[in-house]
Amino acid sequence: GGHAGAAGCSMPGENLASFRERFARACADMAAGLEPPAEFLDGALDPSGLNDDLVEQLERLEPCGRENETPGFLVEQRGLTGTPEGFGNGHLKWRLPGGAEMIAWRADDALRHPAPGTRYRVGVGFNHFRGTRRIQLTVEDFQNGE
C-alpha cells in the first residue's frame, strides 16, 4: 500500500524461491522488445554558475516522485576542470567552482578518465555533512564522449 503503483501478496516461505524465478521470467518476457524509457533533461548547467539560490529554488519543487519527477540536468565534460578523485568503495568526486562537488556513486570505470565529449545527467541538491552545506550534483547517467 501507500500509492497507486504499490502491490503486495503473501505466500508460504517454501514457495518464495519458485515465485522469484517465475516472476523474474515473466518480467523479462514482458520487457522483451520494449524501448527503454527516454531520459528527459530539464536544462543544461554550467558548473561555474551554480549557487545556493538555484538549489533552494529547485528544492521548492519537492516532494518529487512518480507524478512529479526529480529535475535532471545536463553537464558537459568540457565545463569541468581536472579529473575526478576516487573515494570510498568505487565512488568519484569532481571539485567544482565555489566549493560545489559532483559525485558518481559506484562509478563506472569509463568515468575515471572521461573523454572530452562526455555528457552527464545530474540531479542537484545540497550535501549536509559535519555541519557544512555544500552544493552537490549527483551523476544519474552519462554518455561517454568520443
Coordinates of C-alpha atoms in Angstrom, one line a residue:
G1 CA 0.0 0.0 0.0
G2 CA 0.9 3.7 0.1
H3 CA 0.4 4.7 -3.5
A4 CA -1.4 3.6 -6.7
G5 CA 1.6 1.7 -8.0
A6 CA 2.0 -0.4 -4.8
A7 CA 1.2 -4.1 -4.6
G8 CA 1.7 -6.9 -2.2
C9 CA 1.0 -10.6 -1.5
S10 CA 1.7 -13.3 1.0
M11 CA 2.7 -16.9 0.5
P12 CA 4.3 -19.8 2.3
G13 CA 8.1 -19.3 2.7
E14 CA 8.8 -22.5 0.8
N15 CA 7.2 -21.0 -2.4
L16 CA 9.4 -17.9 -2.3
A17 CA 12.3 -19.2 -4.5
S18 CA 9.9 -20.5 -7.1
F19 CA 8.0 -17.3 -7.1
R20 CA 11.1 -15.1 -7.6
E21 CA 12.2 -17.2 -10.5
R22 CA 8.8 -17.2 -12.2
F23 CA 8.2 -13.5 -11.5
A24 CA 11.7 -12.6 -13.0
R25 CA 11.0 -14.7 -16.1
A26 CA 7.5 -13.1 -16.5
C27 CA 9.0 -9.6 -16.2
A28 CA 11.8 -10.4 -18.7
D29 CA 9.2 -11.7 -21.2
M30 CA 7.1 -8.6 -20.8
A31 CA 10.1 -6.3 -21.3
A32 CA 11.4 -8.1 -24.4
G33 CA 11.4 -5.8 -27.4
L34 CA 10.3 -2.7 -25.4
E35 CA 12.2 0.5 -26.0
P36 CA 13.9 1.8 -22.9
P37 CA 12.2 4.9 -21.5
A38 CA 13.6 8.2 -22.8
E39 CA 15.5 10.3 -20.3
F40 CA 14.3 13.9 -20.2
L41 CA 16.5 16.8 -19.2
D42 CA 15.2 19.9 -17.7
G43 CA 18.1 22.0 -18.9
A44 CA 21.8 22.4 -19.1
L45 CA 24.0 23.5 -16.2
D46 CA 27.3 25.4 -16.3
P47 CA 29.0 24.3 -13.0
S48 CA 30.5 27.8 -12.7
G49 CA 27.0 29.2 -12.4
L50 CA 25.8 27.1 -9.5
N51 CA 24.7 29.0 -6.4
D52 CA 22.6 28.4 -3.3
D53 CA 19.6 30.3 -4.6
L54 CA 19.3 28.0 -7.6
V55 CA 19.4 24.9 -5.4
E56 CA 16.9 26.4 -3.0
Q57 CA 14.5 27.2 -5.9
L58 CA 14.8 23.5 -7.1
E59 CA 14.0 22.3 -3.5
R60 CA 10.7 24.2 -3.7
L61 CA 9.6 21.7 -6.3
E62 CA 9.7 18.9 -3.8
P63 CA 8.3 16.4 -2.9
C64 CA 9.4 14.6 -6.1
G65 CA 8.1 11.2 -7.1
R66 CA 6.0 9.4 -9.6
E67 CA 3.8 12.3 -10.7
N68 CA 6.5 15.0 -10.1
E69 CA 9.8 13.7 -11.4
T70 CA 13.1 15.0 -9.9
P71 CA 14.6 17.5 -12.2
G72 CA 17.6 16.2 -14.2
F73 CA 20.2 18.4 -15.9
L74 CA 22.9 18.1 -18.5
V75 CA 26.6 18.8 -17.5
E76 CA 29.2 18.5 -20.2
Q77 CA 32.8 17.4 -19.5
R78 CA 34.2 20.5 -21.2
G79 CA 32.6 22.5 -18.3
L80 CA 34.5 20.6 -15.7
T81 CA 38.1 21.1 -14.7
G82 CA 40.5 18.5 -13.5
T83 CA 39.9 14.7 -13.2
P84 CA 37.7 13.0 -10.7
E85 CA 39.1 11.8 -7.4
G86 CA 38.3 8.3 -6.2
F87 CA 37.0 7.8 -2.6
G88 CA 35.2 5.1 -0.6
N89 CA 34.2 2.0 -2.4
G90 CA 34.4 3.0 -6.1
H91 CA 32.9 6.5 -5.8
L92 CA 34.2 9.5 -7.7
K93 CA 34.1 13.2 -6.9
W94 CA 34.8 16.3 -9.1
R95 CA 35.5 19.5 -7.3
L96 CA 33.6 22.4 -8.9
P97 CA 33.9 26.1 -8.6
G98 CA 32.7 27.8 -5.4
G99 CA 33.1 24.6 -3.3
A100 CA 30.5 22.6 -5.0
E101 CA 31.1 19.0 -6.0
M102 CA 29.8 16.4 -8.4
I103 CA 29.5 12.8 -7.2
A104 CA 29.3 9.5 -9.0
W105 CA 28.3 6.7 -6.6
R106 CA 29.6 3.2 -7.5
A107 CA 31.2 4.8 -10.6
D108 CA 31.6 3.1 -14.0
D109 CA 35.3 2.6 -14.9
A110 CA 34.7 4.8 -18.0
L111 CA 34.2 7.8 -15.7
R112 CA 37.6 7.5 -14.1
H113 CA 39.2 9.1 -17.3
P114 CA 36.3 10.7 -19.1
A115 CA 36.7 11.7 -22.7
P116 CA 36.3 15.4 -23.5
G117 CA 32.8 15.0 -25.0
T118 CA 31.4 13.0 -22.1
R119 CA 27.9 14.2 -21.0
Y120 CA 26.3 13.7 -17.6
R121 CA 22.7 13.6 -16.4
V122 CA 22.8 15.0 -12.9
G123 CA 20.5 15.7 -10.0
V124 CA 21.1 18.9 -8.0
G125 CA 20.9 19.3 -4.2
F126 CA 22.7 20.1 -1.1
N127 CA 25.0 17.8 0.8
H128 CA 24.8 18.4 4.6
F129 CA 27.9 16.9 6.2
R130 CA 29.6 17.6 9.5
G131 CA 27.8 20.9 9.9
T132 CA 28.6 22.1 6.4
R133 CA 26.2 22.6 3.5
R134 CA 27.6 22.2 0.0
I135 CA 26.0 22.1 -3.4
Q136 CA 26.2 18.6 -4.8
L137 CA 25.5 17.3 -8.3
T138 CA 24.8 13.6 -8.4
V139 CA 25.6 11.7 -11.6
E140 CA 22.5 9.7 -12.6
D141 CA 23.6 8.6 -16.0
F142 CA 26.3 9.5 -18.6
Q143 CA 27.1 9.2 -22.2
N144 CA 30.8 8.7 -22.9
G145 CA 32.4 11.2 -25.3
E146 CA 34.4 10.4 -28.4

